[in-house]
Coordinates of C-alpha atoms in Angstrom, one line a residue:
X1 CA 71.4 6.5 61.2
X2 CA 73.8 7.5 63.9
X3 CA 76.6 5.3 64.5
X4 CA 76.9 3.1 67.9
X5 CA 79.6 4.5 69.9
X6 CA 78.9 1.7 72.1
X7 CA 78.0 -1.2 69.5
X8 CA 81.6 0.3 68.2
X9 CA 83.3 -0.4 71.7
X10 CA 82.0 -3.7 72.4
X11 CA 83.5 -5.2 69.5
X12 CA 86.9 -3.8 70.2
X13 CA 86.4 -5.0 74.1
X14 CA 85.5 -8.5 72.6
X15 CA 88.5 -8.5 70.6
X16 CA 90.5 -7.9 73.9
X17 CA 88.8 -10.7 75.9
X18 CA 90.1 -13.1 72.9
X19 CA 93.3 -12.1 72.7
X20 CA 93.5 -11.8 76.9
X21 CA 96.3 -14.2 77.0
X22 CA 98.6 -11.7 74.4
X23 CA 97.8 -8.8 75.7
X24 CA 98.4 -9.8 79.7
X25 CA 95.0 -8.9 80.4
X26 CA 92.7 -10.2 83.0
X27 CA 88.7 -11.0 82.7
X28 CA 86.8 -11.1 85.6
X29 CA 82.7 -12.0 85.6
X30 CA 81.2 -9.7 89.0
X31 CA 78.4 -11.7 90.7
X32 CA 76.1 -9.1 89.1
X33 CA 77.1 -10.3 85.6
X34 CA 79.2 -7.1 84.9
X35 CA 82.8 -7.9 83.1
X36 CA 86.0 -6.5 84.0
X37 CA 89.2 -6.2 81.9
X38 CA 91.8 -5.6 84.4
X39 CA 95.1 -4.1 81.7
X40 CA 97.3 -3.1 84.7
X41 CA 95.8 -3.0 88.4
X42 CA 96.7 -6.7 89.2
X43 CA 97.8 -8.3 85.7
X44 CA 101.2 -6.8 83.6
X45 CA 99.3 -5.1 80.4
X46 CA 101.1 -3.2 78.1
X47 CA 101.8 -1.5 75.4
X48 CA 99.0 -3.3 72.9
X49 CA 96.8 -3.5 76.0
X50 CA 97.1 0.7 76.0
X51 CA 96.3 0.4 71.9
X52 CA 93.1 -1.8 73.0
X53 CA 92.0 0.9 75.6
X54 CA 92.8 3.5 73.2
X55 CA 90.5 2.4 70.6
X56 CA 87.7 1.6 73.3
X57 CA 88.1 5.2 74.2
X58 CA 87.6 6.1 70.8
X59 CA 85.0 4.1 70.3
X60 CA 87.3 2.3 67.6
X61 CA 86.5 5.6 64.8
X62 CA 90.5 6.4 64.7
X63 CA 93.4 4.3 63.4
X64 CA 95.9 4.0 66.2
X65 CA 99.4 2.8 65.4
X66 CA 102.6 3.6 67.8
X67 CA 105.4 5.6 66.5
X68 CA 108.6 6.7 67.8
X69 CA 109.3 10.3 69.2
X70 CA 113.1 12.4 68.6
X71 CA 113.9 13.9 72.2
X72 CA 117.3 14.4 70.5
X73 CA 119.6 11.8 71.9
X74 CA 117.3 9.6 72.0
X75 CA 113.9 8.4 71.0
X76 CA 110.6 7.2 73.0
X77 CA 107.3 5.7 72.2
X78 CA 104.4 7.6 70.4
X79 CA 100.9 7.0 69.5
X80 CA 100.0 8.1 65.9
X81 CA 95.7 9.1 65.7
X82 CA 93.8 9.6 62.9
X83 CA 90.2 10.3 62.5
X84 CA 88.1 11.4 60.3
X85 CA 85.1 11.4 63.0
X86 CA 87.1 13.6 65.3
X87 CA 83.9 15.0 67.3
X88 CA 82.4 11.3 67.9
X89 CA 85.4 9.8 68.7
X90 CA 86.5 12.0 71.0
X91 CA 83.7 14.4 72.2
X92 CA 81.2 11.4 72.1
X93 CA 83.3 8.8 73.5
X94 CA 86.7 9.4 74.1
X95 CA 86.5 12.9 76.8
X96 CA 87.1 11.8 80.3
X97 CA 83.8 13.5 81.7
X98 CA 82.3 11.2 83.9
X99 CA 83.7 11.6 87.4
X100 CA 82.6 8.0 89.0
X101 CA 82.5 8.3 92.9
X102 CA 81.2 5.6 95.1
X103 CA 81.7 5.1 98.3
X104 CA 85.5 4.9 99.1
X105 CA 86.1 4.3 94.8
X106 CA 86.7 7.2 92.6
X107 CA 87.5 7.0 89.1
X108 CA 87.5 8.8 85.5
X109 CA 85.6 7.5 83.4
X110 CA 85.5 7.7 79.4
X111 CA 84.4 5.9 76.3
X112 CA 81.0 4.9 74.7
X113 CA 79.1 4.5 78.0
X114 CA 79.2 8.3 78.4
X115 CA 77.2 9.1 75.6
X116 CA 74.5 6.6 77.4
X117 CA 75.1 8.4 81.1
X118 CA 74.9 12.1 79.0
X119 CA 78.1 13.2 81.1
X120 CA 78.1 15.9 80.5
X121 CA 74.7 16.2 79.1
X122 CA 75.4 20.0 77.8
X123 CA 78.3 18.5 75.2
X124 CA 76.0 15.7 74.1
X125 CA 73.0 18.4 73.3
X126 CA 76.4 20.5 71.2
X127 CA 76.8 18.3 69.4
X128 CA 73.8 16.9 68.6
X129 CA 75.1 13.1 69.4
X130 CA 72.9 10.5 70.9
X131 CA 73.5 6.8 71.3
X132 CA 71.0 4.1 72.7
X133 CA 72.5 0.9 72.7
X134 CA 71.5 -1.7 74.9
X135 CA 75.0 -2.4 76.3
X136 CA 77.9 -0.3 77.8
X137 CA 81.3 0.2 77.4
X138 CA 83.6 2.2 79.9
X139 CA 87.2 2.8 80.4
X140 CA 88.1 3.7 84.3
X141 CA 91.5 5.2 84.6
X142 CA 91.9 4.1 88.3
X143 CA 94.0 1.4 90.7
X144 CA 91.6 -0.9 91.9
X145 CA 88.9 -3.1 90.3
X146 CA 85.3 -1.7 90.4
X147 CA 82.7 -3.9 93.0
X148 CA 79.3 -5.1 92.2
X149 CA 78.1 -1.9 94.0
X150 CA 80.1 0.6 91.9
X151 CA 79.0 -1.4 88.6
X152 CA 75.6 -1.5 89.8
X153 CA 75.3 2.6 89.7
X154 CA 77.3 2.9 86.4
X155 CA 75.1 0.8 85.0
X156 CA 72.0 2.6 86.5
X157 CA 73.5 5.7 85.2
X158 CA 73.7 4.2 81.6
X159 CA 69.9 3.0 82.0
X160 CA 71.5 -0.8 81.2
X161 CA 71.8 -3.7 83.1
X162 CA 75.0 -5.0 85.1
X163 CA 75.1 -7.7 83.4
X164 CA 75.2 -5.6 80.3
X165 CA 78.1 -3.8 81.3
X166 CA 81.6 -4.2 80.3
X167 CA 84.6 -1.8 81.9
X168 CA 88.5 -2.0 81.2
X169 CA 90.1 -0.3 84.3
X170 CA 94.2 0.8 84.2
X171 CA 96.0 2.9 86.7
X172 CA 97.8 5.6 85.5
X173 CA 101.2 4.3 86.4
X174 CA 100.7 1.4 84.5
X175 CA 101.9 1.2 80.3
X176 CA 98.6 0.9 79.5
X177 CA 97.6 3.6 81.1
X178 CA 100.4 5.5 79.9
X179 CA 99.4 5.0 76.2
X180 CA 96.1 5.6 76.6
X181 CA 96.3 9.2 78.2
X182 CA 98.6 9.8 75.1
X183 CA 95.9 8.5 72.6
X184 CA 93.8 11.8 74.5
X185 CA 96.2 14.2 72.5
X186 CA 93.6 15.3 69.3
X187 CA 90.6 15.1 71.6
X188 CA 92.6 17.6 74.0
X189 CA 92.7 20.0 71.1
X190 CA 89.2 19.4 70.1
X191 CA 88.2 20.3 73.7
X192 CA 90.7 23.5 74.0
X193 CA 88.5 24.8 71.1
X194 CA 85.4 23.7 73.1
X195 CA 86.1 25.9 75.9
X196 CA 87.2 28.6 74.0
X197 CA 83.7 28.9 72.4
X198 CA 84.6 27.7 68.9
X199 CA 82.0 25.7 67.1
X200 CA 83.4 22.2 67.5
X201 CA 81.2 20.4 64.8
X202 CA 83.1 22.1 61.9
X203 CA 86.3 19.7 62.8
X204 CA 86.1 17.3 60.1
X205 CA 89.2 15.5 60.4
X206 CA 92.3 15.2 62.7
X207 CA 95.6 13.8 63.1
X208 CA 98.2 13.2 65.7
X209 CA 101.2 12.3 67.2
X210 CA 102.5 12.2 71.4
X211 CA 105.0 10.4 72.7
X212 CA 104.2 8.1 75.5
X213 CA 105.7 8.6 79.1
X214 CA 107.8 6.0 81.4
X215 CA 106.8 5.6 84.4
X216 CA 108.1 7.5 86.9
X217 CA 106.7 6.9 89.7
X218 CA 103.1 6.3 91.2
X219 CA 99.8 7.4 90.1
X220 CA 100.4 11.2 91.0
X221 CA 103.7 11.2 89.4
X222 CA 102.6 9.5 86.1
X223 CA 99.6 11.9 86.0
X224 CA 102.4 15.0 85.6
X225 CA 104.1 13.1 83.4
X226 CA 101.5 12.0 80.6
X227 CA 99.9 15.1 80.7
X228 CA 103.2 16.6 80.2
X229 CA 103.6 14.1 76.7
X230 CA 100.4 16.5 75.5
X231 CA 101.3 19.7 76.8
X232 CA 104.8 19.7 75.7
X233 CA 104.9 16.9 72.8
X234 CA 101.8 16.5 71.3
X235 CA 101.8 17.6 67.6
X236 CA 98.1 18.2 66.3
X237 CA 96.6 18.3 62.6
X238 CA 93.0 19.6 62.2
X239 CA 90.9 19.6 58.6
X240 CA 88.4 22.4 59.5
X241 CA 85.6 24.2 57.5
X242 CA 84.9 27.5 58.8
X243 CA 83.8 30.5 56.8
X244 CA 85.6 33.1 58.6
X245 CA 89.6 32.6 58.1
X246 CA 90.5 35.7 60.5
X247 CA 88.3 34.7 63.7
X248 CA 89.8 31.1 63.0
X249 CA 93.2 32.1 63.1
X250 CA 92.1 34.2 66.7
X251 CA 91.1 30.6 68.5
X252 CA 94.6 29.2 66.7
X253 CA 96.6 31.4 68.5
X254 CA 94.7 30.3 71.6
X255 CA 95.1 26.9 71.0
X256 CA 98.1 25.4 72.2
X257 CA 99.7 24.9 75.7
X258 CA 102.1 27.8 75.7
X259 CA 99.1 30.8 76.1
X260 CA 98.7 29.4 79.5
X261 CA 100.4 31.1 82.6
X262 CA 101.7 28.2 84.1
X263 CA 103.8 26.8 81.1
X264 CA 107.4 26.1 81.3
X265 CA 107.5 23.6 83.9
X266 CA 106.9 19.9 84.2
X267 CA 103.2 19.4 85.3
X268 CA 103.8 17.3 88.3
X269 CA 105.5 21.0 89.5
X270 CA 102.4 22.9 88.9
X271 CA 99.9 20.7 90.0
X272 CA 102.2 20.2 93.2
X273 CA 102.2 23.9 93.5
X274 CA 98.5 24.1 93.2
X275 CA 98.2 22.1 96.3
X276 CA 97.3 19.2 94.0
X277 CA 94.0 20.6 93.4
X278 CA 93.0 20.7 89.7
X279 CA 90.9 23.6 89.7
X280 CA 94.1 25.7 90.9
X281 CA 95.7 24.9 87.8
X282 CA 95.3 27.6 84.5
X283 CA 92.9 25.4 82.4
X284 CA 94.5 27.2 79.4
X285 CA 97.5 24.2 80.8
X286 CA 95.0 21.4 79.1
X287 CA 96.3 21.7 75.2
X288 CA 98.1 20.2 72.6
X289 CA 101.9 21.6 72.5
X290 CA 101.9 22.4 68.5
X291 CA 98.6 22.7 66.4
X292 CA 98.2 22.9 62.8
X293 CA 94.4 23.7 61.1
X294 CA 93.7 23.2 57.1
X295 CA 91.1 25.7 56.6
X296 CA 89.6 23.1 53.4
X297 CA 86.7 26.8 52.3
X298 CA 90.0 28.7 51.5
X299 CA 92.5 26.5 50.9
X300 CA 94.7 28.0 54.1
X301 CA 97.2 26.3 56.9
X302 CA 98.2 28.1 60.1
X303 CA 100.1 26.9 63.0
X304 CA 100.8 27.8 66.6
X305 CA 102.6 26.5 69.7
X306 CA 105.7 24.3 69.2
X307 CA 107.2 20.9 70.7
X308 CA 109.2 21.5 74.2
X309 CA 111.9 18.7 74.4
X310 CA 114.0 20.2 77.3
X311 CA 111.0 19.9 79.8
X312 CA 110.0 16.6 78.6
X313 CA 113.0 15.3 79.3
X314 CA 112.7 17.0 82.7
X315 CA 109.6 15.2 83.5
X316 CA 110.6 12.0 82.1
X317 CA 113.6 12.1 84.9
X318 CA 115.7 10.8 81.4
X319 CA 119.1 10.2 82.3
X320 CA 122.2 10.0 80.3
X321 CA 125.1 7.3 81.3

């Protein structure tokens, strides 16, 4: 029996409707029965709010608990993951692979409804997930509510009903948003090692720990500056069983941020530079700063990348008075 990533969801987005008033959240009821959590287009969110969408995301199969990150002189916020379904949670669930265009809206979209949608359907077939609940749960990383008509072809997508559907939407330059691109750290790893060709279902287990960026600016600016709290802080622990230590120790050293061409700078420079099209940017960009893999056959731990403070605190815009 397969676990529900959406049956998993919907309890956590339950929990956040009853604690609306704590969190600063919204809920809104669309005419076509669909429900919105709003966490920081027109209501305040928040940090817990960001947990909440976090463990939506996940489809609630991590523990996720903030922490506090060194930058030296001073600390910020962290999210601490652990998993021991890393390749559900995140692959399944959490992977922000549903690019939701209607009309005049655009949005990411992740969490459980994916894995109802089969975006991307190739993933799914990898690794050999399929969920077929009768409700769905989604997670839009956008700055405007969703309409009946948007909901309407989600829903179609995910073969459900509007009135079945339930979506929390926060913008990126939002706290809530903030967190929950941080809470992406471990399933950015998990999809480095995707794209590099590396069989993804030996991950057994997986740990984390990324700081969480101000805001510093609007939704283009934030963007740099939460992906740069993965690409330059994000420390990464896998438990992996693979029979062959040396090829493992190949797609470590091809892991982590640094391999890629247009390291060194924050990312809101590089995507700026790229004309701020994605697909100009070195995809090798898209990785955890520092990894660390427990081979559990042979007993062995490697390590690559490393933590870079000095261009975090670039990006942050952190200044000393």
């Amino acid at each position: 029996m397969m676990i529900s990533v959406n049956e998993y969801g919907l309890d956590v987005f339950e929990e956040m409707m009853d604690n609306a008033d704590e969190l600063q959240v919204g809920i809104e009821e669309l005419a076509n029965g669909t429900t919105i959590i709003d966490a920081g287009v027109e209501e305040k969110g928040g940090l817990e709010a960001g947990l909440y969408l976090s463990r939506i995301c996940m489809a609630d199969l991590a523990d996720l608990k903030f922490s506090s990150f060194d930058l030296g002189e001073m600390v910020v916020p962290a999210i601490e993951i652990t998993t021991d379904h890393p390749v559900i949670a995140c692959m399944a669930s959490q992977f922000a692979g549903w690019r939701i265009s209607v009309n005049k809206f655009f949005a990411m979209g992740s969490g459980p409804a994916r894995a109802l949608s089969l975006n991307p359907k190739e993933l799914y077939k990898k690794i050999g997930y399929e969920d077929d609940a009768n409700e769905a749960v989604l997670v839009l990383e956008c700055s405007s509510i969703p309409d009946e008509e948007v909901t309407e072809e989600i829903a179609k997508a995910c073969r459900v009903e509007p009135e079945d559907l339930y979506i929390a939407v926060a913008p990126t330059a939002s706290i809530a948003g903030s967190v929950q691109i941080s809470a992406r750290g471990v399933e950015t790893g998990v999809h480095k090692l995707e794209s590099l060709g590396f069989d993804i279902n030996c991950i057994e287990h997986a740990q984390g720990i990324i700081p969480i960026s101000p805001i510093v600016g609007d939704d283009v600016k934030c963007m740099g500056s939460t992906n740069d709290c993965i690409i330059y802080g994000s420390r990464i622990y896998y438990a992996i069983k693979y029979d062959d230590v040396e090829d493992l120790k190949g797609y470590i050293k091809k892991m982590p941020s640094q391999v890629s061409k247009d390291y060194g700078k924050p990312f809101y420079i590089t995507f700026k530079n790229a004309g701020f099209d994605f697909y100009k940017v070195d995809a090798a960009m898209f990785a955890p700063a520092q990894i660390t893999v427990n081979e559990l056959n042979s007993g062995k731990t490697f390590t690559s990348g490393k933590i870079n403070k000095e261009v975090l605190l670039e990006s942050f815009g952190i200044e000393a008075l």
